[in-house]
Coordinates of C-alpha atoms in Angstrom, one line a residue:
X1 CA -108.2 -59.0 -238.9
X2 CA -106.2 -57.7 -235.9
X3 CA -102.4 -58.1 -234.7
X4 CA -101.3 -59.8 -232.1
X5 CA -99.2 -58.1 -229.7
X6 CA -96.4 -59.4 -230.9
X7 CA -96.6 -57.6 -234.1
X8 CA -97.2 -54.9 -232.6
X9 CA -94.3 -54.8 -230.5
X10 CA -91.9 -55.4 -233.3
X11 CA -93.5 -52.9 -235.5
X12 CA -92.3 -50.4 -232.7
X13 CA -88.5 -51.7 -232.1
X14 CA -88.6 -51.5 -236.1
X15 CA -89.9 -47.7 -236.0
X16 CA -87.2 -47.4 -232.9
X17 CA -84.6 -48.6 -234.7
X18 CA -84.8 -47.1 -238.2
X19 CA -85.9 -43.9 -236.4
X20 CA -83.5 -43.3 -233.4
X21 CA -80.5 -45.5 -233.7
X22 CA -79.7 -45.5 -237.3
X23 CA -79.4 -41.7 -236.8
X24 CA -76.8 -42.1 -233.5
X25 CA -75.0 -45.1 -235.8
X26 CA -74.0 -42.3 -239.0
X27 CA -74.0 -39.2 -236.6
X28 CA -71.2 -41.7 -234.4
X29 CA -69.5 -43.0 -237.5
X30 CA -69.1 -39.9 -239.3
X31 CA -67.9 -38.8 -235.5
X32 CA -65.5 -41.9 -235.8
X33 CA -65.2 -40.8 -239.1
X34 CA -63.6 -37.5 -238.1
X35 CA -61.1 -38.5 -235.5
X36 CA -59.7 -41.3 -237.9
X37 CA -58.7 -38.3 -240.4
X38 CA -57.6 -36.4 -237.3
X39 CA -55.3 -39.0 -236.0
X40 CA -53.6 -39.8 -240.0
X41 CA -53.1 -36.0 -240.0
X42 CA -51.0 -36.2 -236.1
X43 CA -49.3 -39.0 -237.7
X44 CA -47.8 -37.1 -240.5
X45 CA -47.9 -33.9 -237.8
X46 CA -45.3 -36.9 -235.4
X47 CA -43.2 -37.8 -238.7
X48 CA -42.2 -34.8 -240.3
X49 CA -41.0 -33.7 -237.3
X50 CA -39.2 -37.0 -236.6
X51 CA -37.9 -35.9 -240.2
X52 CA -36.7 -32.0 -238.8
X53 CA -35.4 -33.6 -235.3
X54 CA -33.4 -35.9 -237.1
X55 CA -31.6 -33.6 -239.6
X56 CA -31.1 -31.5 -236.7
X57 CA -29.1 -33.2 -234.2
X58 CA -26.8 -34.8 -237.2
X59 CA -26.5 -31.0 -238.3
X60 CA -24.5 -31.1 -234.2
X61 CA -23.4 -34.1 -234.9
X62 CA -21.3 -32.6 -238.0
X63 CA -20.7 -29.5 -235.8
X64 CA -19.2 -31.0 -233.1
X65 CA -16.9 -33.5 -234.9
X66 CA -15.6 -30.0 -237.1
X67 CA -15.0 -29.1 -233.9
X68 CA -12.5 -31.5 -232.9
X69 CA -11.0 -31.3 -236.4

């Protein structure tokens, strides 16, 4: 039983997708997860930095108030 050219092309496309595209999608997915993790860590760093900055500003204001008295 012979196959038509359409079946041959479909098989080639299927093979390409399963061998090439799927691998690239997995790699891209891993890279995306890694980037999201880095963004979360940077966000946490910014939150901690903002908290420290607010503490410093509060202390400065308190010192200014003491100097006025």
